Amino acid sequence: MAENEILNSTAVDASNEYDASEIQVLEGLEAVRKRPGMYIGSTSESGLHHLVYEIVDNAIDEALAGYCDEITVTINPGDTITVTDNGRGIPVDIQAQTGLPALEVVYTVLHAGGKFGGGGYKVSGGLHGVGASVVNALSEWLTVQVHKNGEIYEMKFSRGNVTQKMTVVGKTDRTGTTVTFKPDGEMFDVTTYDYDTIHTRMQQQAFLNAGLKISTFDRREGREISDEMCYEGGIREYVAWLNQNKTPIHSEVIYMAGQKEDSSAEVALQYNDAYNEMIVSFANDVRTPEGGMHEEGFKRALTTVLNNYGRKIKMLKDDEKVSGEDCREGLTCVISVKLTEAQFEGQTKAKLGNSEIRTLVNNIVSEKLDTFLEENPQVGRMILDKALTANRAREAAKKARESIRRKTALGGAAMPDKLRDCNENNPELTEIYIVEGDSAGGSATQGRDSRFQAILPLWGKMLNVEKARADKVYGNDKLQPVITALGAGIGEEFDAAKLRYHKVIIMADADVDGAHIRTLLLTFFFRFMRPLIEQGYVYSAVPPLFKLTRGKTTRLAFSEEERDAISAELRGDNPNAKVDISRFKGLGEMNPHELWETTMDPERRTLRRITLDDAVRADEIFTILMGEKVEPRKAFIEENAQYAVNLDY
Ligand code: 1YM
């Protein structure tokens, strides 16, 4: 989870920067430079990182073909990237069709790569499948070195154009490919790489390709870090890693695999004592965050197997059953399928559509999980016991939820006492400020524009949902007002279409307590109303930190840098002028007018939209920050203490 999108700042999309008169027949790599977003998704940070993944994908394809077992990814000083592998090396022979070395074709012809190579690329993944030439087109410069036939071949490019024809530059006794490139600053909004982002992605790829060694290096000044990742256990180790900060209820990770014709599937799972489920699925090594046929096949089989097994060992009566959700409480599971023609569906192409995979995964899990339970009855009983407990809690939660719904349905008295609602009814136009403390709530209520802004003050100690089961959460007197005011339900029943406000703004102080409240609320949204975050309805208000006064002039600063700059500005040419600087200790100290001007007026305020870049990482962080175990939390805080300094005045 990252609070990284500042609203009101207009992102310039390079693809829209020319008008109709300029439209021409776009050819080859020119097309990529004209509309980079079409090829790499965006020209923001995510597109920048995408360049690395495209090159790495070629190396991974070589590993999948069985010729490569080592890949390195390096961020060099100056934010250039080097990727190496020890595969066969990209072919350098002259292609009959074009009269050019294959290497040149791969790097200069759009959509070369897989198709061009022919038979070798049986299970090429590539959500975008755009490959090396796109990276080349978007690089200020790019160099490829191929070790092959005892020679080192080198070729250089700039913005997709050849600047050095393929040349032999030395002798070698190994094989492999090395690519170094510098992303073109003219094409990207940012050109600074994030080591963590690259490391996380490479670790994921290492988990998915058992035995493949991937190393990452950051060689930029002052950062020198490296990691070496190689997992002989593949996705089994992935599951163990995902559960590392949780408490598993059985020691062994359960692993199942099988194949049919050109498709294969593997599933690894382990239950922990927490309440949420985490299924991470892939098709051809590409994440499918929206699931699809492989997940459906898995879920169906899991529910059926556990119900049958429960009946067989008489933990379930004949007329009793546990639901799919019951079976997945506390489940951590990785599903990885490989298939020849993956169909990615849905708006973000994040869902696998091939129905034959549902049958394959269903068959594998039905057969192998049943066998596992037969052979490990102790584990079997533990899992079933957990599902039964979940079932009872779910019944209780349902009652709690129904009681909320009944209250809401009664109208009138339904809304929480503390809610100061707005007049407008169209949710697209309204916003709700969730405010810490009654006094800040009071200022906000007086300062707001009541036509479209509602205020909900929270007070007292809030429930940490990470340590509570659904029924406790639904019945909690601090969270109920939030659930009721938002009006969209909770858990499985959450429906964003029923939201009463399309901006849900958390307004808390810029100190440790404020950060704590914010984290508690976000944890709640993440675990029980995830679409609220996924669909971009949640924001964080950004209150100012300083007030500067000189004579009759008053200015506000949101950071220390800004404070110093404004102070200098107010002083002007007069170094002795007195500028009075005061720090806002909290929202509660601002008068209603100040609060409106600085933090609530849509014309002047700054809001940060809370985004969910990576649910796995978010889960990890929430588990660490809010979960049972103390040690990982300590370690996390120590590691991140440098970032916390600014919060803790
Ligand atoms: C650091 C990036 O691109 N490795 C790489 C790419 C290829 C091969 C080997 C390769 C493939 C084949 C035969 C084949 C590519 N070859 C092509 C093409 N690493 C990196 N390593 N021999 C070598 O697929 O038959 C495209 S990528 F098209 F030329 F075959």
XYZ file of C-alpha atoms in Angstrom, residues 1-647:
647
model
C 0.000 0.000 0.000
C 1.392 3.370 -0.858
C 0.095 6.834 -0.225
C 1.665 8.050 -3.351
C -0.781 9.653 -5.653
C -1.177 13.346 -5.060
C -4.514 14.460 -6.363
C -4.938 17.553 -8.467
C -1.568 17.084 -10.065
C -2.246 16.343 -13.707
C -0.185 13.504 -15.058
C 1.013 14.317 -18.539
C 0.407 11.356 -20.778
C 2.957 11.428 -23.551
C 0.569 9.552 -25.825
C -1.807 12.512 -25.984
C 0.758 15.073 -26.854
C 0.162 15.265 -30.575
C -2.960 16.282 -32.401
C -4.805 14.730 -35.304
C -2.886 16.618 -37.968
C 0.263 14.893 -36.878
C -1.175 11.418 -37.111
C 0.707 9.529 -39.701
C 1.358 5.956 -40.556
C 3.263 4.937 -37.479
C 5.961 2.530 -38.246
C 7.947 0.176 -36.133
C 9.613 1.623 -33.102
C 8.383 5.130 -33.902
C 4.952 3.856 -32.906
C 6.331 2.831 -29.538
C 7.836 6.261 -28.928
C 4.619 7.979 -29.995
C 2.426 5.918 -27.713
C 4.628 4.355 -25.055
C 1.658 3.742 -22.766
C 0.171 1.295 -25.247
C 3.226 -0.914 -24.985
C 4.301 -0.674 -21.364
C 1.071 0.389 -19.656
C 2.234 3.828 -18.560
C 5.195 6.182 -18.530
C 5.145 6.467 -14.747
C 7.238 4.531 -12.291
C 5.445 1.328 -13.175
C 6.308 1.686 -16.887
C 9.902 2.438 -16.018
C 10.153 -0.827 -14.089
C 8.305 -2.646 -16.823
C 11.339 -2.149 -19.076
C 13.393 -4.311 -16.743
C 10.753 -7.043 -16.621
C 10.567 -7.230 -20.408
C 14.280 -7.937 -20.701
C 14.218 -10.335 -17.754
C 11.267 -12.186 -19.314
C 13.447 -13.113 -22.270
C 16.056 -14.519 -19.915
C 13.372 -16.424 -18.001
C 11.999 -17.857 -21.240
C 15.501 -19.126 -21.892
C 15.477 -20.716 -18.430
C 12.061 -22.270 -19.103
C 13.477 -23.712 -22.308
C 16.085 -25.379 -20.108
C 19.227 -23.534 -21.213
C 19.771 -20.985 -18.462
C 19.994 -21.272 -14.676
C 21.387 -17.912 -13.618
C 20.115 -14.371 -14.118
C 21.375 -11.125 -12.625
C 19.702 -7.733 -12.525
C 21.765 -4.683 -11.596
C 20.822 -1.064 -11.018
C 23.998 0.820 -11.977
C 25.017 4.326 -10.900
C 22.997 6.759 -13.024
C 19.986 4.425 -12.936
C 20.974 2.350 -15.926
C 20.056 -1.333 -15.807
C 22.076 -4.420 -16.648
C 20.482 -7.845 -17.086
C 22.562 -10.938 -17.724
C 21.829 -14.597 -18.249
C 23.910 -17.696 -18.918
C 21.694 -19.112 -21.664
C 22.543 -19.862 -25.275
C 22.861 -16.211 -26.211
C 20.502 -14.533 -28.653
C 21.122 -15.954 -32.164
C 23.592 -13.884 -34.179
C 23.342 -15.618 -37.534
C 22.034 -13.726 -40.560
C 18.336 -14.125 -41.069
C 17.518 -15.024 -44.675
C 14.342 -12.945 -44.795
C 15.944 -9.655 -43.782
C 19.639 -10.173 -44.415
C 20.240 -8.918 -40.870
C 21.641 -10.671 -37.786
C 18.809 -12.224 -35.730
C 20.045 -10.126 -32.790
C 19.359 -6.934 -34.699
C 15.891 -8.103 -35.688
C 15.016 -8.995 -32.092
C 15.959 -5.484 -30.941
C 14.595 -3.409 -33.812
C 11.474 -5.123 -35.103
C 8.300 -4.724 -33.101
C 6.787 -8.012 -31.933
C 9.829 -10.045 -32.878
C 10.999 -12.162 -29.959
C 8.783 -15.139 -29.282
C 7.019 -15.449 -32.593
C 10.195 -14.975 -34.514
C 12.111 -17.574 -32.523
C 9.698 -20.333 -33.446
C 9.429 -23.605 -31.553
C 11.567 -22.629 -28.586
C 8.904 -20.499 -26.907
C 6.331 -23.036 -25.929
C 5.013 -21.355 -22.818
C 5.948 -17.773 -23.362
C 4.093 -15.660 -20.817
C 4.201 -11.995 -21.618
C 1.049 -10.230 -20.531
C 2.080 -7.575 -22.989
C 4.486 -9.710 -24.953
C 6.160 -6.699 -26.437
C 9.726 -7.595 -25.740
C 13.160 -6.300 -26.359
C 12.453 -3.874 -29.212
C 10.068 -1.841 -27.078
C 12.677 -1.455 -24.358
C 15.157 -0.447 -27.041
C 12.796 2.150 -28.489
C 12.343 3.712 -25.046
C 16.017 3.755 -24.089
C 18.368 6.690 -24.553
C 20.897 4.007 -25.326
C 21.050 0.229 -25.145
C 23.930 -2.214 -25.544
C 23.656 -5.987 -26.057
C 26.512 -8.393 -25.687
C 26.124 -12.005 -26.724
C 28.584 -14.690 -25.731
C 28.271 -17.479 -28.272
C 30.456 -19.634 -30.535
C 33.550 -18.577 -28.534
C 33.044 -14.925 -29.534
C 31.646 -11.845 -27.835
C 29.277 -10.038 -30.190
C 28.258 -6.502 -29.385
C 25.630 -4.217 -30.800
C 24.542 -0.700 -29.760
C 21.408 1.378 -30.207
C 20.020 4.767 -29.361
C 16.266 5.363 -29.099
C 15.780 2.264 -31.216
C 18.258 3.223 -33.947
C 21.375 1.183 -34.589
C 24.478 3.148 -33.561
C 26.912 0.262 -33.791
C 26.334 -2.690 -36.099
C 26.937 -6.123 -34.653
C 30.685 -6.420 -34.053
C 32.902 -9.092 -32.538
C 34.673 -7.444 -29.612
C 36.473 -10.367 -27.989
C 36.738 -14.060 -27.191
C 34.818 -16.001 -24.549
C 34.530 -19.493 -23.143
C 30.943 -19.179 -21.995
C 27.512 -18.456 -23.457
C 24.873 -15.956 -22.480
C 23.328 -12.549 -23.061
C 23.992 -9.216 -21.325
C 21.823 -6.167 -21.918
C 22.480 -2.700 -20.507
C 20.135 0.232 -21.070
C 19.366 3.738 -19.936
C 15.659 4.593 -19.984
C 14.972 7.672 -22.081
C 14.284 10.660 -19.824
C 12.171 12.151 -22.612
C 9.767 9.236 -22.360
C 9.317 8.766 -18.608
C 7.951 10.929 -15.808
C 10.575 9.512 -13.454
C 13.851 7.740 -14.171
C 14.874 6.601 -10.695
C 14.593 2.892 -10.046
C 13.310 1.441 -6.806
C 15.412 -1.486 -5.661
C 12.628 -2.970 -3.525
C 10.238 -3.064 -6.455
C 12.750 -4.898 -8.618
C 13.820 -7.185 -5.820
C 10.223 -8.146 -4.977
C 9.444 -8.969 -8.591
C 12.639 -10.979 -9.066
C 12.038 -12.900 -5.859
C 8.577 -13.793 -7.138
C 10.085 -15.055 -10.391
C 12.670 -17.082 -8.460
C 9.899 -18.722 -6.405
C 7.985 -19.554 -9.582
C 10.967 -21.110 -11.324
C 12.380 -23.622 -8.850
C 16.147 -23.886 -8.978
C 16.642 -20.753 -11.085
C 19.144 -18.446 -9.416
C 18.333 -14.759 -9.686
C 20.566 -12.118 -8.112
C 19.772 -8.435 -7.771
C 22.272 -5.660 -7.161
C 21.964 -1.974 -6.391
C 25.273 -0.354 -7.249
C 24.206 3.262 -6.891
C 26.268 5.353 -4.586
C 25.515 4.943 -0.921
C 23.055 2.104 -1.466
C 25.199 -0.938 -2.346
C 22.816 -3.829 -1.647
C 22.488 -7.235 -3.202
C 20.294 -10.301 -2.844
C 20.668 -13.804 -4.134
C 17.535 -15.827 -4.629
C 17.276 -19.471 -5.516
C 14.481 -21.685 -4.267
C 14.839 -25.394 -4.888
C 11.402 -25.836 -3.320
C 9.738 -23.382 -5.734
C 6.213 -22.375 -4.753
C 6.381 -24.501 -1.585
C 9.009 -22.079 -0.358
C 6.882 -19.197 -1.604
C 4.034 -20.252 0.684
C 6.395 -20.708 3.629
C 7.775 -17.229 2.928
C 4.292 -15.681 2.737
C 3.523 -17.248 6.106
C 6.795 -16.271 7.736
C 5.273 -13.637 10.012
C 2.205 -15.743 10.742
C 1.714 -18.851 12.823
C 1.101 -21.942 10.654
C -1.197 -24.583 12.142
C 0.621 -27.459 10.422
C 4.328 -27.606 9.726
C 4.395 -29.037 6.224
C 3.396 -27.046 3.146
C 0.992 -29.155 1.089
C 2.083 -29.419 -2.543
C 0.175 -30.744 -5.544
C 1.088 -30.777 -9.202
C 0.005 -32.347 -12.445
C -0.310 -31.835 -16.157
C -2.438 -32.609 -19.156
C -1.333 -32.226 -22.730
C 0.440 -28.863 -22.996
C -0.839 -27.479 -19.695
C 0.557 -27.939 -16.223
C -0.491 -26.705 -12.811
C 0.980 -26.647 -9.332
C -0.562 -25.626 -6.050
C 1.073 -25.137 -2.657
C -0.813 -24.293 0.528
C -0.531 -23.973 4.262
C -3.021 -22.798 6.881
C -2.160 -20.269 9.582
C -4.037 -19.219 12.698
C -5.166 -15.837 11.291
C -8.557 -15.179 9.724
C -7.887 -13.904 6.266
C -7.221 -15.891 3.109
C -4.440 -15.174 0.682
C -4.472 -16.836 -2.717
C -1.719 -15.676 -5.046
C -2.122 -17.002 -8.566
C -0.086 -16.945 -11.762
C -0.449 -17.991 -15.375
C 2.849 -18.412 -17.241
C 4.609 -16.595 -14.394
C 2.332 -13.561 -14.817
C 0.345 -12.497 -11.742
C -3.443 -12.820 -12.074
C -4.665 -10.607 -9.232
C -8.274 -10.994 -10.328
C -8.030 -14.763 -10.332
C -9.831 -16.693 -13.035
C -10.245 -20.318 -14.012
C -7.254 -21.681 -12.103
C -8.515 -20.139 -8.859
C -12.063 -21.295 -9.504
C -10.915 -24.865 -10.055
C -8.906 -24.758 -6.860
C -11.649 -23.289 -4.693
C -14.260 -25.714 -5.932
C -12.032 -28.725 -5.283
C -10.939 -27.516 -1.835
C -14.535 -27.071 -0.657
C -15.644 -30.436 -2.015
C -12.671 -32.362 -0.646
C -12.951 -30.866 2.849
C -16.707 -31.484 3.051
C -16.354 -35.093 1.899
C -13.452 -35.702 4.241
C -15.303 -34.107 7.172
C -18.247 -36.390 6.599
C -16.027 -39.409 6.260
C -14.272 -38.851 9.588
C -17.582 -37.789 11.136
C -16.516 -34.297 12.084
C -19.398 -33.146 9.908
C -22.886 -34.567 10.280
C -24.594 -35.720 7.103
C -26.669 -32.572 6.778
C -23.890 -30.224 7.873
C -21.526 -28.421 5.523
C -18.778 -25.851 5.552
C -18.756 -23.100 2.935
C -15.943 -22.200 0.558
C -15.064 -19.195 2.676
C -14.951 -21.340 5.812
C -12.508 -23.643 4.058
C -10.258 -20.722 3.145
C -10.019 -18.957 6.495
C -6.337 -18.639 7.371
C -5.314 -20.188 4.061
C -2.155 -19.123 2.267
C -1.983 -20.602 -1.200
C 0.043 -20.160 -4.380
C -1.306 -21.442 -7.691
C 0.905 -21.467 -10.760
C -0.252 -22.736 -14.138
C 1.551 -22.911 -17.445
C -0.331 -23.173 -20.707
C 0.263 -22.530 -24.385
C -2.336 -19.927 -25.171
C -3.176 -18.032 -22.052
C -6.224 -15.806 -22.390
C -6.022 -12.853 -20.054
C -9.389 -11.229 -19.467
C -10.971 -8.415 -17.527
C -10.334 -4.719 -17.601
C -6.731 -4.958 -16.523
C -6.046 -8.298 -18.231
C -5.522 -9.702 -14.784
C -7.820 -12.719 -14.944
C -7.214 -16.094 -16.577
C -9.995 -17.131 -18.966
C -8.991 -20.615 -20.178
C -11.709 -22.959 -18.916
C -9.723 -26.162 -19.499
C -7.447 -24.999 -16.675
C -10.349 -25.034 -14.227
C -10.818 -28.750 -14.876
C -7.102 -29.447 -14.654
C -6.623 -27.684 -11.306
C -9.859 -29.131 -9.954
C -8.754 -32.670 -10.836
C -5.283 -32.283 -9.377
C -6.522 -30.846 -6.094
C -9.452 -33.269 -5.737
C -7.194 -36.233 -6.126
C -4.011 -35.166 -4.362
C -5.497 -33.258 -1.444
C -7.742 -36.186 -0.621
C -4.734 -38.499 -0.595
C -2.803 -36.064 1.575
C -5.604 -35.890 4.154
C -5.898 -39.678 4.234
C -2.194 -39.953 4.898
C -2.030 -37.077 7.399
C -5.203 -37.375 9.478
C -3.864 -35.088 12.195
C -3.450 -32.231 9.760
C -6.813 -33.130 8.248
C -8.596 -32.799 11.590
C -6.864 -29.497 12.302
C -7.925 -27.990 8.981
C -11.466 -29.213 9.376
C -11.629 -27.945 12.912
C -10.556 -24.533 11.674
C -13.199 -24.563 8.954
C -15.874 -25.516 11.494
C -14.844 -22.722 13.849
C -14.896 -20.328 10.906
C -18.373 -21.577 10.076
C -19.685 -20.800 13.550
C -18.027 -17.386 13.586
C -19.508 -16.677 10.192
C -22.967 -17.505 11.454
C -22.414 -15.110 14.357
C -21.049 -12.470 11.982
C -24.062 -12.904 9.758
C -26.341 -12.200 12.700
C -24.278 -9.142 13.641
C -24.405 -7.953 10.057
C -28.115 -8.546 9.818
C -28.674 -6.524 12.935
C -26.725 -3.652 11.360
C -28.767 -4.028 8.206
C -32.041 -4.065 10.139
C -31.074 -0.891 11.951
C -30.112 0.747 8.653
C -33.345 -0.347 7.011
C -35.376 1.391 9.700
C -34.306 4.718 8.220
C -34.312 7.914 10.248
C -32.522 6.785 13.364
C -30.289 4.548 11.253
C -27.312 6.876 10.827
C -24.784 7.095 13.659
C -25.414 9.850 16.225
C -22.003 11.335 15.666
C -22.340 11.634 11.903
C -22.812 15.175 10.642
C -24.196 14.355 7.248
C -24.237 16.553 4.156
C -27.247 17.740 2.175
C -26.352 16.374 -1.227
C -27.544 12.831 -1.946
C -25.558 11.984 -5.062
C -22.573 9.962 -3.789
C -20.459 10.994 -6.749
C -20.500 14.531 -5.396
C -20.124 13.847 -1.708
C -17.275 13.164 0.657
C -16.945 12.019 4.222
C -14.161 13.107 6.551
C -13.368 10.536 9.184
C -11.766 12.612 11.888
C -9.815 11.640 14.943
C -11.130 13.156 18.158
C -14.184 15.169 19.122
C -12.470 18.550 19.087
C -11.088 18.184 15.584
C -14.489 16.786 14.667
C -16.071 19.963 16.022
C -13.783 22.244 14.012
C -14.330 20.180 10.902
C -18.101 20.307 11.341
C -18.045 24.080 11.631
C -15.500 24.605 8.908
C -16.910 22.250 6.259
C -19.131 22.961 3.306
C -22.174 21.072 4.518
C -23.649 20.885 1.056
C -21.361 17.992 0.131
C -19.062 17.283 3.079
C -20.028 14.946 5.908
C -18.033 14.574 9.121
C -17.707 11.451 11.243
C -15.619 11.863 14.397
C -14.007 8.786 15.891
C -13.015 8.670 19.483
C -11.518 6.316 22.017
C -9.455 3.234 21.385
C -10.130 1.654 18.062
C -10.242 -2.080 17.457
C -7.257 -3.692 15.796
C -9.048 -5.897 13.268
C -5.886 -7.839 12.562
C -6.389 -9.605 15.867
C -10.156 -10.005 15.715
C -12.584 -12.274 13.943
C -15.314 -10.996 11.646
C -18.176 -11.223 14.186
C -16.236 -9.057 16.677
C -15.506 -6.566 13.949
C -19.104 -6.283 12.784
C -20.338 -5.763 16.312
C -17.641 -3.281 17.322
C -19.037 0.025 18.563
C -16.142 2.088 17.146
C -16.331 0.588 13.673
C -20.090 0.283 13.352
C -20.582 4.002 12.771
C -18.065 3.810 9.929
C -19.809 0.813 8.365
C -23.232 2.401 8.720
C -22.172 5.822 7.451
C -20.493 4.398 4.350
C -23.615 2.327 3.719
C -21.991 -0.270 1.460
C -21.946 -3.243 3.825
C -18.939 -5.236 4.845
C -17.031 -8.431 4.101
C -18.493 -10.644 1.396
C -21.491 -8.348 1.165
C -19.555 -5.153 0.566
C -20.959 -3.412 -2.499
C -19.240 -0.250 -3.671
C -22.325 0.645 -5.708
C -24.102 1.396 -2.417
C -21.430 3.748 -1.085
C -22.918 6.963 0.247
C -19.773 8.997 -0.468
C -17.233 8.565 -3.248
C -14.449 10.181 -1.288
C -13.651 8.637 2.066
C -11.075 10.919 3.629
C -9.117 9.984 6.711
C -8.112 13.144 8.551
C -5.658 12.526 11.368
C -2.793 14.446 12.937
C 0.651 14.365 11.387
C 2.121 12.606 14.425
C 2.554 9.062 15.701
C -0.962 8.856 17.141
C -2.397 10.100 13.876
C -0.365 7.538 11.957
C -1.661 4.849 14.292
C -5.320 5.774 13.761
C -4.703 5.915 10.024
C -3.116 2.483 10.032
C -5.933 0.986 12.115
C -8.546 2.365 9.734
C -6.617 1.267 6.661
C -6.170 -2.211 8.119
C -9.920 -2.344 8.609
C -10.614 -1.199 5.045
C -7.983 -3.563 3.644
C -9.330 -6.641 5.427
C -13.059 -5.959 5.311
C -13.757 -3.489 2.498
C -10.879 -4.105 0.122
C -12.687 -2.865 -3.025
C -12.996 0.506 -1.288
C -9.211 0.842 -1.546
C -8.834 -1.033 -4.829
C -11.346 1.205 -6.531
C -9.660 4.346 -5.274
C -12.261 5.741 -2.851
C -9.929 6.187 0.120
C -7.866 9.315 0.710
C -5.712 10.785 3.383
C -6.003 14.490 4.168
C -2.737 16.381 4.409
C -2.887 19.084 7.090
C -0.217 21.801 7.247
C 2.565 21.584 9.831
C 3.591 25.216 10.297
C 2.085 28.669 10.373
C 4.397 31.559 9.473
C 3.483 35.163 10.219
C 5.182 38.369 9.354
C 3.225 41.477 10.177
C -0.160 40.974 8.607
C 0.936 38.188 6.260
C 0.260 34.584 7.238
C 1.424 31.550 5.275
C 1.262 27.782 5.820
C 3.889 25.127 5.249
C 3.370 21.367 4.814
C 6.996 20.352 5.327
C 10.188 21.648 6.902
C 11.648 22.501 3.504
C 8.584 24.517 2.663
C 8.740 26.243 6.034
C 12.314 27.343 5.391
C 11.552 28.516 1.870
C 8.525 30.552 2.938
C 10.406 31.990 5.874
C 13.146 33.229 3.534
C 10.545 34.605 1.173
C 8.711 36.496 3.920
C 11.954 37.982 5.144
C 12.736 39.143 1.632
C 15.714 41.484 1.485
C 15.453 42.246 5.149
C 17.560 39.727 7.113
C 16.519 41.108 10.447
C 12.797 40.881 9.861
C 11.008 38.821 12.419
C 8.986 35.904 11.068
C 6.919 34.168 13.656
C 6.792 30.404 13.122
C 4.418 28.204 15.041
C 3.854 24.508 14.722
C 0.350 23.078 14.546
C 0.291 20.531 17.328
C -2.808 18.919 15.959
C -5.957 19.342 13.946
C -7.796 20.145 17.135
C -5.774 23.359 17.471
C -6.871 24.784 14.171
C -9.924 26.943 14.149
C -12.729 25.945 11.762
C -11.768 28.569 9.242
C -8.118 27.475 9.186
C -9.117 23.845 8.852
C -11.358 24.656 5.882
C -8.755 26.755 4.143
C -5.861 24.384 4.590
C -7.231 20.886 4.640
C -10.816 20.755 3.437
C -11.375 23.283 0.674
C -11.246 21.284 -2.592
C -9.716 24.321 -4.305
C -6.756 24.485 -1.968
C -6.281 21.224 -0.073
C -3.974 18.341 -0.902
C -5.378 14.826 -0.736
C -3.407 11.652 -1.103
C -5.204 8.775 -2.695
C -4.431 5.483 -0.993
C -3.483 2.963 -3.640
C -2.965 -0.743 -3.479
C 0.006 -1.531 -5.667
C 0.604 -4.947 -4.364
C -1.793 -6.862 -2.151
C 0.908 -9.333 -1.119
C 3.190 -6.584 0.128
C 0.279 -4.808 1.822
C -0.719 -8.020 3.549
C 2.847 -8.482 4.708
C 3.027 -4.985 6.149
C -0.347 -5.135 7.875
C 0.539 -8.521 9.337
C 3.823 -7.160 10.623
C 2.418 -3.902 11.982
C -0.830 -5.172 13.408
C -0.434 -8.928 13.868
C 0.439 -11.133 16.811
C 4.187 -11.452 16.468
C 6.395 -8.873 18.142
C 9.785 -9.731 16.649
C 9.002 -8.951 12.990
C 7.369 -5.688 14.099
C 10.488 -4.665 15.999
C 12.674 -5.530 13.034
C 10.397 -3.630 10.650
C 10.382 -0.513 12.820
C 14.154 -0.608 13.214
C 14.632 -1.001 9.465
C 12.219 1.782 8.692
C 13.025 4.106 11.578
C 14.697 6.546 9.196
C 11.382 7.059 7.428
C 9.481 7.492 10.669
C 11.582 10.416 11.860
C 9.431 12.906 10.014
C 6.326 11.668 11.714
